[in-house]
Short mmCIF file of C-alpha atoms and ligand atoms in Angstrom, two decimals:
data_model
loop_
_atom_site.label_atom_id
_atom_site.label_comp_id
_atom_site.label_asym_id
_atom_site.label_seq_id
_atom_site.Cartn_x
_atom_site.Cartn_y
_atom_site.Cartn_z
CA UNK A 204 8.32 11.06 -19.82
CA UNK A 205 7.70 13.18 -16.70
CA UNK A 206 7.39 12.33 -13.05
CA UNK A 207 4.12 13.57 -11.56
CA UNK A 208 4.15 13.86 -7.79
CA UNK A 209 0.53 13.80 -6.68
CA UNK A 210 -1.04 14.66 -3.35
CA UNK A 211 -4.73 14.81 -2.47
CA UNK A 212 -6.74 16.13 0.44
CA UNK A 213 -10.09 14.54 1.08
CA UNK A 214 -13.06 14.90 3.38
CA UNK A 215 -15.38 12.25 4.80
CA UNK A 216 -18.97 12.20 5.95
CA UNK A 217 -19.11 14.71 8.85
CA UNK A 218 -21.78 12.65 10.66
CA UNK A 219 -19.75 9.43 10.72
CA UNK A 220 -18.81 6.69 8.28
CA UNK A 221 -22.14 4.86 8.60
CA UNK A 222 -24.00 7.87 7.16
CA UNK A 223 -21.61 8.28 4.24
CA UNK A 224 -21.86 6.91 0.71
CA UNK A 225 -20.45 3.39 0.50
CA UNK A 226 -18.99 4.04 -2.95
CA UNK A 227 -17.35 7.28 -1.77
CA UNK A 228 -15.88 7.01 1.72
CA UNK A 229 -13.54 9.95 0.96
CA UNK A 230 -14.40 12.90 -1.24
CA UNK A 231 -11.41 14.72 -2.76
CA UNK A 232 -11.40 18.46 -2.03
CA UNK A 233 -7.92 19.42 -3.24
CA UNK A 234 -5.48 18.16 -5.86
CA UNK A 235 -1.83 19.18 -5.70
CA UNK A 236 0.82 18.00 -8.16
CA UNK A 237 4.39 18.75 -9.16
CA UNK A 238 5.84 17.91 -12.55
CA UNK A 239 9.51 16.86 -12.79
CA UNK A 240 11.40 16.17 -16.00
CA UNK A 241 13.43 12.99 -16.65
CA UNK A 242 16.36 14.44 -14.70
CA UNK A 243 14.03 15.17 -11.77
CA UNK A 244 14.07 18.94 -12.12
CA UNK A 245 10.84 20.59 -11.01
CA UNK A 246 9.26 22.16 -14.11
CA UNK A 247 5.67 22.95 -13.15
CA UNK A 248 3.01 22.79 -10.45
CA UNK A 249 -0.74 22.18 -10.46
CA UNK A 250 -3.38 22.93 -7.86
CA UNK A 251 -7.15 22.81 -7.81
CA UNK A 252 -9.55 23.25 -4.90
CA UNK A 253 -12.65 21.12 -5.46
CA UNK A 254 -16.16 22.09 -4.51
CA UNK A 255 -17.53 19.09 -2.60
CA UNK A 256 -20.78 17.57 -3.78
CA UNK A 257 -21.50 14.87 -1.20
CA UNK A 258 -19.91 15.97 2.07
CA UNK A 259 -20.26 19.73 2.15
CA UNK A 260 -19.41 20.13 5.82
CA UNK A 261 -15.83 19.40 6.81
CA UNK A 262 -15.37 16.42 9.15
CA UNK A 263 -13.85 17.58 12.45
CA UNK A 264 -10.77 15.36 11.89
CA UNK A 265 -10.16 16.94 8.49
CA UNK A 266 -10.77 20.41 9.89
CA UNK A 267 -7.98 19.92 12.41
CA UNK A 268 -5.27 19.52 9.75
CA UNK A 269 -6.51 21.18 6.61
CA UNK A 270 -6.11 24.89 5.80
CA UNK A 271 -9.04 25.23 3.42
CA UNK A 272 -12.02 27.32 4.53
CA UNK A 273 -15.68 26.61 3.70
CA UNK A 274 -15.55 29.75 1.55
CA UNK A 275 -12.61 28.45 -0.53
CA UNK A 276 -14.37 25.11 -1.02
CA UNK A 277 -17.55 26.84 -2.15
CA UNK A 278 -15.52 28.64 -4.83
CA UNK A 279 -13.80 25.44 -5.96
CA UNK A 280 -14.37 23.67 -9.29
CA UNK A 281 -16.31 20.41 -9.73
CA UNK A 282 -14.31 17.18 -9.57
CA UNK A 283 -14.88 16.24 -13.26
CA UNK A 284 -13.64 19.67 -14.38
CA UNK A 285 -10.59 19.45 -12.09
CA UNK A 286 -9.71 16.07 -13.61
CA UNK A 287 -10.15 17.35 -17.14
CA UNK A 288 -7.73 20.18 -16.38
CA UNK A 289 -5.38 17.80 -14.61
CA UNK A 290 -5.10 15.48 -17.63
CA UNK A 291 -4.67 18.48 -19.90
CA UNK A 292 -1.68 19.40 -17.70
CA UNK A 293 -0.13 15.91 -17.49
CA UNK A 294 -0.49 12.56 -19.21
CA UNK A 295 -1.93 9.42 -17.57
CA UNK A 296 1.15 7.69 -19.07
CA UNK A 297 3.54 9.80 -16.96
CA UNK A 298 5.23 8.17 -13.97
CA UNK A 299 3.16 8.92 -10.89
CA UNK A 300 4.69 9.31 -7.45
CA UNK A 301 2.86 9.61 -4.14
CA UNK A 302 3.69 9.71 -0.43
CA UNK A 303 2.20 6.42 0.81
CA UNK A 304 -0.17 4.11 -0.99
CA UNK A 305 -3.66 5.69 -0.72
CA UNK A 306 -3.80 8.63 -3.15
CA UNK A 307 -4.08 6.78 -6.47
CA UNK A 308 -6.76 4.49 -5.03
CA UNK A 309 -8.90 7.35 -3.72
CA UNK A 310 -8.38 9.30 -6.94
CA UNK A 311 -9.73 6.39 -9.02
CA UNK A 312 -12.59 5.77 -6.59
CA UNK A 313 -13.61 9.43 -7.00
CA UNK A 314 -13.24 9.11 -10.79
CA UNK A 315 -15.64 6.13 -10.76
CA UNK A 316 -18.11 7.84 -8.47
CA UNK A 317 -18.21 11.05 -10.52
CA UNK A 318 -18.18 9.11 -13.81
CA UNK A 319 -14.81 10.39 -15.00
CA UNK A 320 -13.30 7.91 -17.47
CA UNK A 321 -10.36 6.02 -15.94
CA UNK A 322 -7.57 6.69 -18.44
CA UNK A 323 -4.72 5.30 -16.34
CA UNK A 324 -2.79 2.37 -17.82
CA UNK A 325 -3.49 -1.06 -16.38
CA UNK A 326 -1.55 -2.15 -14.41
CA UNK A 327 -0.84 1.26 -12.95
CA UNK A 328 2.83 1.29 -11.95
CA UNK A 329 3.94 4.10 -9.66
CA UNK A 330 6.50 5.06 -7.01
CA UNK A 331 5.63 5.26 -3.33
CA UNK A 332 8.22 7.85 -2.23
CA UNK A 333 7.66 6.97 1.43
CA UNK A 334 8.71 3.39 0.65
CA UNK A 335 11.63 4.51 -1.56
CA UNK A 336 13.00 6.57 1.31
CA UNK A 337 12.93 3.47 3.54
CA UNK A 338 14.73 1.49 0.81
CA UNK A 339 17.30 4.25 0.36
CA UNK A 340 18.07 4.43 4.08
CA UNK A 341 18.08 0.60 4.45
CA UNK A 342 15.21 0.71 6.94
CA UNK A 343 12.77 -1.40 4.93
CA UNK A 344 9.97 -1.76 7.46
CA UNK A 345 10.06 1.82 8.69
CA UNK A 346 7.70 4.53 7.41
CA UNK A 347 8.44 8.17 8.24
CA UNK A 348 5.92 10.99 8.23
CA UNK A 349 6.34 13.57 5.48
CA UNK A 350 7.38 16.23 7.97
CA UNK A 351 10.05 14.06 9.59
CA UNK A 352 11.34 13.15 6.11
CA UNK A 353 11.59 16.86 5.26
CA UNK A 354 13.55 17.38 8.46
CA UNK A 355 15.81 14.39 7.73
CA UNK A 356 16.86 15.83 4.36
CA UNK A 357 17.06 19.38 5.80
CA UNK A 358 14.62 20.67 3.22
CA UNK A 359 13.66 24.28 3.82
CA UNK A 360 10.12 24.49 5.25
CA UNK A 361 8.83 27.15 2.89
CA UNK A 362 5.32 25.75 2.39
CA UNK A 363 2.50 24.65 4.67
CA UNK A 364 2.10 20.97 5.45
CA UNK A 365 -1.28 19.16 5.08
CA UNK A 366 -2.28 21.04 1.97
CA UNK A 367 -2.16 19.10 -1.32
CA UNK A 368 0.10 21.64 -3.04
CA UNK A 369 2.56 21.91 -0.13
CA UNK A 370 2.71 18.16 0.49
CA UNK A 371 3.24 17.43 -3.23
CA UNK A 372 6.04 20.02 -3.28
CA UNK A 373 7.80 18.43 -0.28
CA UNK A 374 7.38 14.93 -1.73
CA UNK A 375 9.01 16.18 -4.95
CA UNK A 376 11.90 17.61 -2.91
CA UNK A 377 12.36 14.23 -1.19
CA UNK A 378 12.24 12.48 -4.57
CA UNK A 379 15.12 14.73 -5.65
CA UNK A 380 17.10 13.85 -2.51
CA UNK A 381 16.92 10.05 -3.04
CA UNK A 382 19.79 8.02 -4.54
CA UNK A 383 17.79 7.42 -7.68
CA UNK A 384 19.97 4.71 -9.18
CA UNK A 385 19.60 2.69 -6.00
CA UNK A 386 15.83 3.03 -5.55
CA UNK A 387 14.36 3.39 -9.04
CA UNK A 388 13.92 -0.37 -9.50
CA UNK A 389 11.48 -0.41 -6.54
CA UNK A 390 8.38 0.68 -8.42
CA UNK A 391 5.08 -0.58 -7.12
CA UNK A 392 1.62 -0.99 -8.64
CA UNK A 393 -1.85 0.15 -7.69
CA UNK A 394 -4.45 -2.62 -7.55
CA UNK A 395 -7.63 -0.51 -7.39
CA UNK A 396 -8.41 -2.19 -10.71
CA UNK A 397 -7.24 -5.71 -9.92
CA UNK A 398 -6.32 -8.32 -12.57
CA UNK A 399 -9.44 -9.89 -14.10
CA UNK A 400 -7.89 -12.85 -15.87
CA UNK A 401 -4.63 -14.77 -16.28
CA UNK A 402 -3.31 -12.34 -18.92
CA UNK A 403 -3.68 -9.40 -16.53
CA UNK A 404 -1.87 -11.04 -13.62
CA UNK A 405 1.17 -9.03 -12.55
CA UNK A 406 4.70 -10.24 -11.78
CA UNK A 407 7.31 -7.82 -10.47
CA UNK A 408 10.91 -8.80 -9.78
CA UNK A 409 13.13 -6.77 -7.42
CA UNK A 410 16.78 -7.26 -6.39
CA UNK A 411 15.71 -8.87 -3.11
CA UNK A 412 12.38 -10.52 -3.90
CA UNK A 413 9.39 -10.76 -6.18
CA UNK A 414 5.69 -10.01 -6.14
CA UNK A 415 2.76 -11.52 -7.97
CA UNK A 416 -0.84 -10.29 -8.13
CA UNK A 417 -3.41 -12.92 -9.08
CA UNK A 418 -6.76 -12.79 -10.82
CA UNK A 419 -9.97 -13.12 -8.78
CA UNK A 420 -11.10 -16.21 -6.91
CA UNK A 421 -14.50 -16.93 -5.33
CA UNK A 422 -12.89 -18.09 -2.07
CA UNK A 423 -9.46 -18.10 -0.42
CA UNK A 424 -9.62 -21.91 -0.23
CA UNK A 425 -10.13 -22.11 -3.99
CA UNK A 426 -7.16 -19.79 -4.53
CA UNK A 427 -4.94 -21.89 -2.26
CA UNK A 428 -5.49 -24.82 -4.64
CA UNK A 429 -4.53 -22.80 -7.72
CA UNK A 430 -1.43 -24.08 -9.42
CA UNK A 431 -0.29 -20.78 -10.88
CA UNK A 432 -0.48 -19.14 -7.44
CA UNK A 433 1.46 -21.96 -5.76
CA UNK A 434 4.02 -22.65 -8.48
CA UNK A 435 6.96 -20.40 -7.76
CA UNK A 436 10.24 -19.47 -9.29
CA UNK A 437 13.38 -18.07 -7.71
CA UNK A 438 13.56 -14.33 -8.39
CA UNK A 439 17.33 -14.59 -8.88
CA UNK A 440 17.77 -17.58 -11.19
CA UNK A 441 14.27 -18.60 -12.30
CA UNK A 442 14.62 -22.17 -10.99
CA UNK A 443 11.48 -23.81 -9.59
CA UNK A 444 11.20 -23.47 -5.84
CA UNK A 445 10.51 -26.53 -3.70
CA UNK A 446 8.10 -26.41 -0.81
CA UNK A 447 9.78 -26.92 2.59
CA UNK A 448 7.13 -25.75 5.06
CA UNK A 449 3.48 -26.25 4.11
CA UNK A 450 1.29 -23.17 3.70
CA UNK A 451 -0.56 -22.16 6.85
CA UNK A 452 -2.90 -19.27 7.68
CA UNK A 453 -1.07 -16.97 10.08
CA UNK A 454 -3.92 -14.44 10.04
CA UNK A 455 -7.42 -14.40 8.59
CA UNK A 456 -6.23 -13.24 5.16
CA UNK A 457 -2.52 -14.08 5.33
CA UNK A 458 -0.86 -17.40 4.46
CA UNK A 459 2.84 -18.17 4.94
CA UNK A 460 5.26 -20.88 3.88
CA UNK A 461 8.91 -21.57 3.16
CA UNK A 462 10.31 -22.72 -0.16
CA UNK A 463 13.84 -23.50 -1.30
CA UNK A 464 15.87 -22.73 -4.40
CA UNK A 465 18.59 -25.37 -4.99
CA UNK A 466 21.06 -22.54 -5.63
CA UNK A 467 19.88 -19.59 -3.53
CA UNK A 468 18.53 -21.32 -0.44
CA UNK A 469 15.45 -20.68 1.66
CA UNK A 470 12.77 -18.16 0.73
CA UNK A 471 9.89 -16.73 2.73
CA UNK A 472 6.62 -16.83 0.82
CA UNK A 473 3.55 -14.92 1.85
CA UNK A 474 0.10 -14.61 0.31
CA UNK A 475 -2.11 -11.71 1.36
CA UNK A 476 -5.73 -11.84 0.24
CA UNK A 477 -7.66 -8.70 -0.57
CA UNK A 478 -11.44 -8.87 -0.51
CA UNK A 479 -13.41 -7.20 -3.27
CA UNK A 480 -16.85 -5.52 -3.17
CA UNK A 481 -18.27 -8.42 -5.23
CA UNK A 482 -17.30 -10.90 -2.49
CA UNK A 483 -14.36 -12.34 -4.44
CA UNK A 484 -10.71 -12.29 -3.47
CA UNK A 485 -7.42 -11.68 -5.20
CA UNK A 486 -3.99 -12.54 -3.88
CA UNK A 487 -0.74 -10.61 -3.56
CA UNK A 488 2.07 -13.12 -3.21
CA UNK A 489 5.57 -12.11 -2.16
CA UNK A 490 8.81 -14.10 -2.14
CA UNK A 491 11.97 -12.94 -0.40
CA UNK A 492 15.23 -14.47 0.78
CA UNK A 493 15.18 -15.71 4.34
CA UNK A 494 17.91 -15.75 6.97
CA UNK A 495 17.85 -18.28 9.84
CA UNK A 496 16.03 -15.91 12.19
CA UNK A 497 13.26 -15.26 9.67
CA UNK A 498 12.81 -18.99 9.03
CA UNK A 499 12.67 -19.66 12.77
CA UNK A 500 10.06 -16.92 13.20
CA UNK A 501 7.81 -18.59 10.60
CA UNK A 502 8.24 -22.01 12.26
CA UNK A 503 7.43 -20.50 15.67
CA UNK A 504 4.28 -18.86 14.32
CA UNK A 505 3.15 -22.11 12.77
CA UNK A 506 3.74 -23.99 16.04
CA UNK A 507 1.85 -21.36 18.05
CA UNK A 508 -1.15 -21.63 15.76
CA UNK A 509 -1.10 -25.42 16.04
CA UNK A 510 -1.03 -25.25 19.85
CA UNK A 511 -3.84 -22.71 19.92
CA UNK A 512 -5.97 -24.84 17.61
CA UNK A 513 -5.34 -27.97 19.70
CA UNK A 514 -6.30 -26.12 22.85
CA UNK A 515 -9.48 -24.82 21.24
CA UNK A 516 -10.44 -28.28 19.95
CA UNK A 517 -9.70 -29.74 23.38
CA UNK A 518 -12.03 -27.24 25.00
CA UNK A 519 -14.76 -28.03 22.51
CA UNK A 520 -14.40 -31.72 23.19
CA UNK A 521 -14.54 -31.18 26.95
CA UNK A 522 -17.63 -29.07 26.56
CA UNK A 523 -19.44 -31.74 24.54
CA UNK A 524 -18.38 -34.42 27.02
CA UNK A 525 -19.79 -32.26 29.82
CA UNK A 526 -23.08 -32.02 28.01
CA UNK A 527 -23.41 -35.77 27.71
CA UNK A 528 -22.91 -36.21 31.46
ZN1 LIG B 191 17.74 -19.33 -7.34
#
């Protein structure tokens, strides 16, 4: 098994999103990757510049950061050929690592668009090195830029930033700098191909919480009545959790609640809905231990929403009364 650190550069429609292809908001123009062995030694590198097919002019935002010239792009290879060479160089079964969460999604979207067979395993587990760094430094909600991470670890700046090859190289260097035994349990999964049925639903258990990805539902309301989504177990002991604060919508696609394990105490539970192109939804549910402040924050949010709703209903009532008079 190898680790494959992957970084992509992409372009978008130069005339604005509304003129672009809906199925291809971002067209990949460069693939950079670094191969590390099981002991995280760098053993090989891969780079391909891709000749764009849909967006041939570089968007001004892309132009600002990227180092590729129109001439280099013109001499690039087609996306299907680049992918063929990529999977001759590495295996889809290798452990993929990226900086942030977008690259594997955009890669698969481009594969679909250009009719390259998706050979990745399902579910596609991977490491988000940006997240692992936050875990390693005990700053869970913080996300550093690649350049500031390179500076933090005092990695020599011997390559250019904002090129796929350079960024993949730096991400590999950061991967080497992490306390691997501490962070390796924090794998994540890419949901570009979301679970289609009960068998494909995903459960992941971490030292400080758990995650569950559901199958598709026609509506959020239907999902919020689903027993398998709302039946929860403690990630530490497996006991059934008991509901303490009823689920409420804290945002349009986010629901929150508090449950309790008889042994491990209060847990924060959150469901985030993701909408799909077919109009359906799937849910990502997370459970984590809660301290008093976190519990209070949930209760405050719930109260705020209740007050807002009451105020809104009151206004409606006043308005209809006014009409009658
Ligand atoms: Zn428990």
